[in-house]
Amino acid sequence: MLQEAALTETKTETYPVTGADLLLRALEKENVEVIFGYPGGAVLPLYDKLYHSKILHVLPRHEQGGIHAAEGYARISGKPGVVIATSGPGATNIVTGLADAMMDSLPLIVFTGQVATGVIGSDAFQEADILGITTPITKYNYQVRSIEDIPRIVKEAFYIASTGRPGPVLIDIPKDIAAGVSDQPEKETEVNLPGYQPTLKPNYLQIRKLTEAVSRSKKPVILAGAGVLHGRASKELKEYAEQQQIPVIHTLLGLGGFPASHPLFIGMAGMHGCYAANMGLTECDLLINIGARFDDRLTGNLQHFAPHATVAHIDIDPAEIGKNVPTSIPIVADAKEALEQLILQDGKPPAHKEWMETILRWQEEYPYYYDKESVQLKPQKVMEMLHSKTEGNAIVVTDVGQHQMWAAQYYRFNKADRWVTSGGLGTMGFGFPASIGAQLADPEACVLAICGDGGFQMSTQELAIIQELNLPVKIIIFNNMALGMVRQWQEIFYESRFSHSKIPVQPSFVKLAEAYGIKGYVIQSEAEAEEVLDEVLHNGEPVLIDFRVDPDENVYPMIAPGKGLHEMAGVKP
Amino acid sequence: MKRIICLTVMNRPGVLNRITNLFSKRNFNIESISVGLSEHEGMSRITCVVHVEDSGASEQITKQLNKQIDVIKVTDITDQSIVARELALIKVQAVPYTRNEIYSLIEPFRASVIDVSKDSMTIQITGESDKVEAFIELIKPYGIKELARTGTTAFPRGTQRTSQQSKSYSIV
């Protein structure tokens, strides 16, 4: 009786409700703070309800900018980024961001409008089969077919996106469902997904096996990937590495998981990684991979990858274990839980003195280098200056290309969650909008959007957001009048036939920034750089700096495609 | 190598699309796939026959399928003792003087005739793929007008033999 009375009471209070009401209520329940969305016909019912909502709505100037911003937000806040796009063209404009988030395991909740259920399949105005399009590039996707399902679907979507190996989830909402009215009382929903039970706790026997392997090993290394960051396990990683005295190598996406200033840190491995890290992977006898997926840009030719090593792989996604590299100690678990268990084993740290000396020698003999005497402004120098002037505390968000690699090489990350980059998909146009999301997730932080002149022009329109919200993002353009990485590959592999990789006609980036009410600078020398960076890095305002860097500078060292990690080119000047 | 994989999946919209999409995305070659309801309400059973290069690839298939939200259970039953069946419908040319000959072929295969017309007959045959294959070869010379096969559907036998080395046989 009591229950019944309670039900009727809520009913008179809040029912009937529209689909859009239920949706907004579900978002509020998930404590969503910010939505990156672009309105359109099919999502009008939802936008009408957003009119009075407390949730901050950010209007990008292109949906792709919106979803990349949501990715930056997710990477820094650890919470799912929420995106709204309308049906058809709105929905297809977010496809690149979905693929990017899928590759880099970023949690996103993406709502797309859809034409009304009655006309789905008739090629109606602004209709696209977004479920079909996004099935291979989402962790899961839904089309809402009845209003009553909305609370359950939203709850499930947040659960799926943010647990296990994170990833994007898309919810497609037909217009008549969002506008439709339900007088059914909202049911309390529990997540019930029998087919989705991520394994978080490691298998004890495998943990023992790894501990024994560590105690036998003479040349162990830890390869730490983004899984360490997603699992918020950097503290545990440090504790374990120190306890066992195992040196740590980072993947591109994992940077910051282990402090770069730590004596056990070797460096980043991979195509443009450092010599010591790549040789460490080649020479080690035990490779402990924590949350990295052995991407081909990391491993080089698999035939020569870690040829002498026993491979242990800790990953929350069992399908990653053994996918590219045969693994003898598989541990399916959350990085944090696995490391906690490993620390508890407290095996005696074996003596790795000789191994550490070898690594140190590699580091000293073959460091990253560039011509410090050059009159031309060197991008590496700019990165070093940015590092020292922000004391390594800035959030560094990059686009894709040469500048991305220089940032990874020269900005020495000492903290977790200070690094946002498009690693897996390698998306140009990602960096600048992602920096907007990163700044919203951490308003106090100094956010550097490191872009190339090519990538920045793929998303310049988002200058509007930083002006509108007065976000103090520092846009750093490494302007070499070219698609630098393409140009570098053409120089090396296509006998300097620079087919369409040079951009001879550039806009004035400064005037472009000024058009949006943002201050801009052109910098051609180190002295100018010193002066301007001192002035703007901590002034709390957005700024764009167009660094005219040496147009012929290349990223070295480098592993050519098909070569092994030990076959690095350009290790020494 | 050929692998037979059994899946139990939730009956959600687009689930078959998800599975086939995964196969094509990961470049796995499907020979056949059959779907139908299972003994549990709200769940379907899928049988896939796939060709893979090595055991690593077959392990990868199983893991990738398992990762799907709608997939409850995945088992590679290739090395188990299993019951596997395929259905084929074959419309074959049959003039009065060849009819008896065809009937004499049908008999040992325990196939049956399900439709007859003036110049053709339709034969239904069920059994393991090999048996269906053999029958089709045998009947080919008479002239096959139409052929439809379902692909294999299978699950493990009620009792598993202790030795699983030899190929499993099924008594027709």
PDB file of C-alpha atoms in Angstrom, chain A residues 156-260:
ATOM      1  CA  GLU A 156      24.182   0.880 -19.273  1.00  0.00           C
ATOM      2  CA  ALA A 157      25.991   3.140 -21.708  1.00  0.00           C
ATOM      3  CA  PHE A 158      27.851   4.991 -18.954  1.00  0.00           C
ATOM      4  CA  TYR A 159      28.715   1.687 -17.336  1.00  0.00           C
ATOM      5  CA  ILE A 160      30.029   0.169 -20.549  1.00  0.00           C
ATOM      6  CA  ALA A 161      31.970   3.274 -21.573  1.00  0.00           C
ATOM      7  CA  SER A 162      33.777   3.761 -18.286  1.00  0.00           C
ATOM      8  CA  THR A 163      34.465   0.235 -17.001  1.00  0.00           C
ATOM      9  CA  GLY A 164      36.791  -2.478 -18.221  1.00  0.00           C
ATOM     10  CA  ARG A 165      38.713  -1.174 -21.201  1.00  0.00           C
ATOM     11  CA  PRO A 166      37.065   2.208 -21.678  1.00  0.00           C
ATOM     12  CA  GLY A 167      35.586   3.153 -25.026  1.00  0.00           C
ATOM     13  CA  PRO A 168      32.932   5.145 -26.845  1.00  0.00           C
ATOM     14  CA  VAL A 169      29.233   4.213 -26.683  1.00  0.00           C
ATOM     15  CA  LEU A 170      26.725   5.700 -29.096  1.00  0.00           C
ATOM     16  CA  ILE A 171      23.004   6.135 -28.426  1.00  0.00           C
ATOM     17  CA  ASP A 172      20.844   6.907 -31.441  1.00  0.00           C
ATOM     18  CA  ILE A 173      17.514   8.548 -30.563  1.00  0.00           C
ATOM     19  CA  PRO A 174      14.743   8.890 -33.124  1.00  0.00           C
ATOM     20  CA  LYS A 175      13.055  12.270 -32.979  1.00  0.00           C
ATOM     21  CA  ASP A 176       9.621  10.895 -32.113  1.00  0.00           C
ATOM     22  CA  ILE A 177      11.093   9.002 -29.161  1.00  0.00           C
ATOM     23  CA  ALA A 178      12.719  12.161 -27.776  1.00  0.00           C
ATOM     24  CA  ALA A 179       9.533  14.154 -28.327  1.00  0.00           C
ATOM     25  CA  GLY A 180       7.181  11.356 -27.324  1.00  0.00           C
ATOM     26  CA  VAL A 181       5.375  11.289 -24.011  1.00  0.00           C
ATOM     27  CA  SER A 182       5.330   8.475 -21.488  1.00  0.00           C
ATOM     28  CA  ASP A 183       3.062   8.265 -18.471  1.00  0.00           C
ATOM     29  CA  GLN A 184       4.756   5.136 -17.184  1.00  0.00           C
ATOM     30  CA  PRO A 185       6.504   5.743 -13.866  1.00  0.00           C
ATOM     31  CA  GLU A 186      10.254   5.692 -14.297  1.00  0.00           C
ATOM     32  CA  LYS A 187      11.595   2.312 -13.221  1.00  0.00           C
ATOM     33  CA  GLU A 188      14.640   1.941 -11.023  1.00  0.00           C
ATOM     34  CA  THR A 189      17.201   0.382 -13.303  1.00  0.00           C
ATOM     35  CA  GLU A 190      20.033  -1.963 -12.512  1.00  0.00           C
ATOM     36  CA  VAL A 191      22.777  -2.671 -14.975  1.00  0.00           C
ATOM     37  CA  ASN A 192      22.249  -6.248 -16.080  1.00  0.00           C
ATOM     38  CA  LEU A 193      24.653  -7.254 -18.817  1.00  0.00           C
ATOM     39  CA  PRO A 194      25.411 -10.953 -18.502  1.00  0.00           C
ATOM     40  CA  GLY A 195      27.771 -10.840 -21.476  1.00  0.00           C
ATOM     41  CA  TYR A 196      29.869  -8.002 -20.085  1.00  0.00           C
ATOM     42  CA  GLN A 197      31.827  -8.807 -16.938  1.00  0.00           C
ATOM     43  CA  PRO A 198      35.287  -7.241 -17.084  1.00  0.00           C
ATOM     44  CA  THR A 199      37.913  -9.132 -15.105  1.00  0.00           C
ATOM     45  CA  LEU A 200      39.552  -6.764 -12.633  1.00  0.00           C
ATOM     46  CA  LYS A 201      41.279  -9.111 -10.214  1.00  0.00           C
ATOM     47  CA  PRO A 202      44.378 -10.939 -11.442  1.00  0.00           C
ATOM     48  CA  ASN A 203      44.757 -14.688 -11.281  1.00  0.00           C
ATOM     49  CA  TYR A 204      46.901 -15.496  -8.255  1.00  0.00           C
ATOM     50  CA  LEU A 205      48.898 -18.282  -9.935  1.00  0.00           C
ATOM     51  CA  GLN A 206      49.885 -15.994 -12.806  1.00  0.00           C
ATOM     52  CA  ILE A 207      50.957 -13.315 -10.322  1.00  0.00           C
ATOM     53  CA  ARG A 208      53.145 -15.914  -8.597  1.00  0.00           C
ATOM     54  CA  LYS A 209      54.541 -16.953 -11.937  1.00  0.00           C
ATOM     55  CA  LEU A 210      55.485 -13.382 -12.756  1.00  0.00           C
ATOM     56  CA  THR A 211      57.059 -12.822  -9.346  1.00  0.00           C
ATOM     57  CA  GLU A 212      59.190 -15.926  -9.860  1.00  0.00           C
ATOM     58  CA  ALA A 213      60.157 -14.793 -13.342  1.00  0.00           C
ATOM     59  CA  VAL A 214      61.213 -11.420 -11.932  1.00  0.00           C
ATOM     60  CA  SER A 215      63.392 -13.034  -9.279  1.00  0.00           C
ATOM     61  CA  ARG A 216      65.132 -15.160 -11.930  1.00  0.00           C
ATOM     62  CA  SER A 217      65.531 -12.315 -14.390  1.00  0.00           C
ATOM     63  CA  LYS A 218      68.795 -10.481 -14.934  1.00  0.00           C
ATOM     64  CA  LYS A 219      67.605  -7.921 -17.472  1.00  0.00           C
ATOM     65  CA  PRO A 220      63.965  -7.082 -16.768  1.00  0.00           C
ATOM     66  CA  VAL A 221      62.025  -4.089 -18.093  1.00  0.00           C
ATOM     67  CA  ILE A 222      58.517  -2.797 -17.552  1.00  0.00           C
ATOM     68  CA  LEU A 223      56.738  -1.472 -20.627  1.00  0.00           C
ATOM     69  CA  ALA A 224      54.041   0.853 -19.332  1.00  0.00           C
ATOM     70  CA  GLY A 225      51.183   1.837 -21.626  1.00  0.00           C
ATOM     71  CA  ALA A 226      48.085   3.977 -21.357  1.00  0.00           C
ATOM     72  CA  GLY A 227      46.443   1.205 -19.310  1.00  0.00           C
ATOM     73  CA  VAL A 228      48.436   2.509 -16.349  1.00  0.00           C
ATOM     74  CA  LEU A 229      46.807   5.931 -16.807  1.00  0.00           C
ATOM     75  CA  HIS A 230      43.301   4.567 -17.426  1.00  0.00           C
ATOM     76  CA  GLY A 231      43.656   2.396 -14.310  1.00  0.00           C
ATOM     77  CA  ARG A 232      44.992   5.357 -12.270  1.00  0.00           C
ATOM     78  CA  ALA A 233      47.880   3.115 -11.295  1.00  0.00           C
ATOM     79  CA  SER A 234      50.933   5.366 -11.572  1.00  0.00           C
ATOM     80  CA  LYS A 235      51.545   5.397  -7.823  1.00  0.00           C
ATOM     81  CA  GLU A 236      51.498   1.609  -7.745  1.00  0.00           C
ATOM     82  CA  LEU A 237      53.730   1.417 -10.815  1.00  0.00           C
ATOM     83  CA  LYS A 238      56.336   3.580  -9.119  1.00  0.00           C
ATOM     84  CA  GLU A 239      56.141   1.559  -5.921  1.00  0.00           C
ATOM     85  CA  TYR A 240      56.505  -1.748  -7.751  1.00  0.00           C
ATOM     86  CA  ALA A 241      59.335  -0.605 -10.005  1.00  0.00           C
ATOM     87  CA  GLU A 242      61.227   0.721  -6.978  1.00  0.00           C
ATOM     88  CA  GLN A 243      60.564  -2.371  -4.915  1.00  0.00           C
ATOM     89  CA  GLN A 244      61.903  -4.673  -7.638  1.00  0.00           C
ATOM     90  CA  GLN A 245      64.379  -2.185  -9.131  1.00  0.00           C
ATOM     91  CA  ILE A 246      62.997  -2.747 -12.622  1.00  0.00           C
ATOM     92  CA  PRO A 247      63.591   0.014 -15.192  1.00  0.00           C
ATOM     93  CA  VAL A 248      60.529   1.426 -16.913  1.00  0.00           C
ATOM     94  CA  ILE A 249      59.928   2.181 -20.586  1.00  0.00           C
ATOM     95  CA  HIS A 250      56.906   4.135 -21.789  1.00  0.00           C
ATOM     96  CA  THR A 251      54.768   3.878 -24.876  1.00  0.00           C
ATOM     97  CA  LEU A 252      53.731   7.108 -26.582  1.00  0.00           C
ATOM     98  CA  LEU A 253      50.284   7.075 -24.978  1.00  0.00           C
ATOM     99  CA  GLY A 254      51.542   6.043 -21.561  1.00  0.00           C
ATOM    100  CA  LEU A 255      53.820   9.060 -20.996  1.00  0.00           C
ATOM    101  CA  GLY A 256      53.496  10.481 -17.502  1.00  0.00           C
ATOM    102  CA  GLY A 257      52.480   7.165 -15.929  1.00  0.00           C
ATOM    103  CA  PHE A 258      56.015   6.980 -14.556  1.00  0.00           C
ATOM    104  CA  PRO A 259      58.000  10.130 -13.731  1.00  0.00           C
ATOM    105  CA  ALA A 260      60.527  11.016 -16.424  1.00  0.00           C
TER     106      ALA A 260
END
